[in-house]
Tab-separated table of C-alpha atoms in Angstrom:
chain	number	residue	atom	x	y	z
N	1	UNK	CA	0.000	0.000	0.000
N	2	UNK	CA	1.912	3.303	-1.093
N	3	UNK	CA	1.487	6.376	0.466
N	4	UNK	CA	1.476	9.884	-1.725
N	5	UNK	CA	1.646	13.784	0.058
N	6	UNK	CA	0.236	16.375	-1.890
N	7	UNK	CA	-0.830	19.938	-1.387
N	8	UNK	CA	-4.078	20.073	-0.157
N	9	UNK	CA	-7.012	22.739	-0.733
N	10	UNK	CA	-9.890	24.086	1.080
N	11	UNK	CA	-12.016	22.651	-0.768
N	12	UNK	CA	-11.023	19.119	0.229
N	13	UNK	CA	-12.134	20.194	4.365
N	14	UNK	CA	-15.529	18.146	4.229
N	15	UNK	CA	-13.507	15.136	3.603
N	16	UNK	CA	-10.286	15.960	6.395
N	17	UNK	CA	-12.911	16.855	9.110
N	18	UNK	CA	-14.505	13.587	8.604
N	19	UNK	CA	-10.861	12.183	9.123
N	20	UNK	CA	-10.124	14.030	11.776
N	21	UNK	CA	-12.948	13.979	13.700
N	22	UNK	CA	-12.717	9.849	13.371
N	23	UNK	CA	-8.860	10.373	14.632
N	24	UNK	CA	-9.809	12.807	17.521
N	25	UNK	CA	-13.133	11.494	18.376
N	26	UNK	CA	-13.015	10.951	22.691
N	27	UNK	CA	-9.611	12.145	23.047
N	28	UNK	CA	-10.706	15.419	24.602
N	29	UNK	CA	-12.799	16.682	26.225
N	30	UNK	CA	-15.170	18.107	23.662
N	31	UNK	CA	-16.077	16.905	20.407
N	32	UNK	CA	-13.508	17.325	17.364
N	33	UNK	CA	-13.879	20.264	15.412
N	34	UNK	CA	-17.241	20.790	13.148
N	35	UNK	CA	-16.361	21.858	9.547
N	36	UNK	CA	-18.177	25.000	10.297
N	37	UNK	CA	-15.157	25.701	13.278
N	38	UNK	CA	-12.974	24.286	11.078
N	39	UNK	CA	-14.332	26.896	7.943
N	40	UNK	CA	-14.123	29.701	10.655
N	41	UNK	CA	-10.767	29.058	11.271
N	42	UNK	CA	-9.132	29.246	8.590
N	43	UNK	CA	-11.650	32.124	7.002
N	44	UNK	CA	-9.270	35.109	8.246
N	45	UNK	CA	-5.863	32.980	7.374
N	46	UNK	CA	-4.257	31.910	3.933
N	47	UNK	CA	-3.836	27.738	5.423
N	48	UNK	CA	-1.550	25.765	4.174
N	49	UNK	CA	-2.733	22.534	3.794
N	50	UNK	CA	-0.818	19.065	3.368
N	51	UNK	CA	-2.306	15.587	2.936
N	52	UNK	CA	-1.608	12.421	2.961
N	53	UNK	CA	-3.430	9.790	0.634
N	54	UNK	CA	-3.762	5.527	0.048
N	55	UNK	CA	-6.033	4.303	-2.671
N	56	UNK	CA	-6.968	8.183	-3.126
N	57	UNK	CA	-8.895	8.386	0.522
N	58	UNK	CA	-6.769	10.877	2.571
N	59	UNK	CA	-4.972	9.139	5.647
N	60	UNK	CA	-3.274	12.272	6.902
N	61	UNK	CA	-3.073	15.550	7.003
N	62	UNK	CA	-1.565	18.854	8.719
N	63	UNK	CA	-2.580	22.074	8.668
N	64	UNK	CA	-0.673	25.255	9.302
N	65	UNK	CA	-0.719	29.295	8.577
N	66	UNK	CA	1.026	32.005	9.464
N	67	UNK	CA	0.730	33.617	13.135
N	68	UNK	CA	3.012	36.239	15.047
N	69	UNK	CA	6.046	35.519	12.517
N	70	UNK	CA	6.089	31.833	12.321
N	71	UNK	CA	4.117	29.083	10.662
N	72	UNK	CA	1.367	27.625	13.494
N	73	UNK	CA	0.661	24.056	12.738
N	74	UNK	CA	-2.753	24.054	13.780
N	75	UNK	CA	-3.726	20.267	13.179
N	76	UNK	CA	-1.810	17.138	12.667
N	77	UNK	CA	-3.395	13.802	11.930
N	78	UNK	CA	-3.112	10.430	10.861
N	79	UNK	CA	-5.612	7.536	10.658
N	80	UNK	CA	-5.194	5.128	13.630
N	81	UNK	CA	-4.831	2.647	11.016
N	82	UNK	CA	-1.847	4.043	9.213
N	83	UNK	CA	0.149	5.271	12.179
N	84	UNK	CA	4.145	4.378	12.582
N	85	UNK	CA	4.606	4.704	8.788
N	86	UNK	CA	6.282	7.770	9.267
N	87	UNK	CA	3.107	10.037	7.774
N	88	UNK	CA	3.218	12.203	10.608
N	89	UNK	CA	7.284	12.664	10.132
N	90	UNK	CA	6.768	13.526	6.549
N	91	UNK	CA	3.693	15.835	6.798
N	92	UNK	CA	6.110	18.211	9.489
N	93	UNK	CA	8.592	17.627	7.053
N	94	UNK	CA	6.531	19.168	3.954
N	95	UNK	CA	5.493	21.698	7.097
N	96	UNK	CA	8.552	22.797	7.499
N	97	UNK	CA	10.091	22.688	4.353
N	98	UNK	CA	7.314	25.243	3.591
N	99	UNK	CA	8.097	27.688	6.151
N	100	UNK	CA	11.691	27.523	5.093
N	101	UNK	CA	10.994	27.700	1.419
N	102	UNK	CA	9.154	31.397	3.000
N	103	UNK	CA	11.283	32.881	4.662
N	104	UNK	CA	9.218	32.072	7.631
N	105	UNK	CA	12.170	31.558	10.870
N	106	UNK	CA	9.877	29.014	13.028
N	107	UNK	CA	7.158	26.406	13.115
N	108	UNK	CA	4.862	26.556	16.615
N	109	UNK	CA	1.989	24.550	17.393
N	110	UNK	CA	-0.198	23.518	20.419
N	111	UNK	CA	0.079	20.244	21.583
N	112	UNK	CA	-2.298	18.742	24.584
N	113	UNK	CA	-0.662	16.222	27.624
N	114	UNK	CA	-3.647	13.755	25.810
N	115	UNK	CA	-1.382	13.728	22.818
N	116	UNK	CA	1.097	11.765	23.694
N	117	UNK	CA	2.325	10.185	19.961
N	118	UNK	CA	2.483	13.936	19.048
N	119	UNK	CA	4.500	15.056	21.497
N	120	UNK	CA	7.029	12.497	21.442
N	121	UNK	CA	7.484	13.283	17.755
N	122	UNK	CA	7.538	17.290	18.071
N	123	UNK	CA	10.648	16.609	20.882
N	124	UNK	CA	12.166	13.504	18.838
N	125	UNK	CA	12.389	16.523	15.875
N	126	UNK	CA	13.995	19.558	17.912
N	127	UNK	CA	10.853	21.122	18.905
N	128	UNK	CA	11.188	23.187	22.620
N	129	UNK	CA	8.932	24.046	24.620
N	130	UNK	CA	7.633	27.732	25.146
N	131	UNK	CA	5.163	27.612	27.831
N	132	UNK	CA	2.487	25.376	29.336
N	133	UNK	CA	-1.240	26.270	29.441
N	134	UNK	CA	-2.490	24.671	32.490
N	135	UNK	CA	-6.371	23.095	32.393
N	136	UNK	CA	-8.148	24.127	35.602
N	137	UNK	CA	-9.379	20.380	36.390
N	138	UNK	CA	-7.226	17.877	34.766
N	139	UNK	CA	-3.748	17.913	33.822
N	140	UNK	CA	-4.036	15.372	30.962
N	141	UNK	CA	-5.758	18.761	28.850
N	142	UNK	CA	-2.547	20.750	29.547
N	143	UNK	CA	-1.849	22.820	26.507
N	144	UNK	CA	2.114	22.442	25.773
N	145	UNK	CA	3.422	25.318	23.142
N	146	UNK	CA	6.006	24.156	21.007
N	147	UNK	CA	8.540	25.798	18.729
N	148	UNK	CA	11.396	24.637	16.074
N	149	UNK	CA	13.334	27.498	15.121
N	150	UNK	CA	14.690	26.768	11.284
N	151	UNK	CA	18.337	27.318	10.094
């Protein structure tokens, strides 16, 4: 089963929330994004949009604009199915090839205690962390800001 990354478009959202909301479905504590939050979202920003497909169904994807001077990946997934392929490593790659290709110094993102896959991959690739937005009633919803500054 091969893998191909392309550039993805807006108009290909329906289909990554439905993805994503099957990937992030009970991890938190509310529901995955509705394409309407996801629409309102990215309405003010210019998103750059990477996906990842197998028999042309997307199995990935990662989303990411411009905020404060650095690329923000915003959201990150990959079907529980086709985890440890190394789809996640090469959707940050395409990231933050991106960024560099524009001039753009740093990637950040958000990444939640819950998450631990992601977190362990952000820190395996160089990411630091910036700060820690503490949840008032359970740790495991921690926010945890990270940052790779690009050479």
């Amino acid at each position: 089963m091969s893998i191909c990354f392309e550039e993805g478009h807006i108009d290909l959202l329906k289909e990554i929330v439905l993805l994503n909301h099957s990937i992030f479905e009970g991890m938190y504590e509310h529901e995955p994004y509705s394409l309407e939050q996801y629409q309102e979202r990215l309405s003010t920003v210019k998103p750059i949009i990477y996906i990842a497909k197998s028999d042309n169904q997307i199995v990935g994807n990662a989303i990411s604009f411009e905020k404060e001077g650095s690329l923000y990946l915003w959201i990150l997934g990959v079907s529980k199915q086709f985890r440890n392929q190394g789809i996640g490593s090469k959707l940050l790659d395409l990231t933050e090839q991106f960024a560099k290709d524009n001039g753009i110094g740093s990637v950040t993102t958000k990444v939640y205690n819950v998450s631990t896959e992601m977190l362990r991959l952000l820190l395996k690739r160089g990411y630091n962390f910036v700060k820690i937005e503490e949840h008032n009633s359970n740790s495991k919803y921690n926010a945890i800001h990270l940052r790779l500054e690009l050479r």
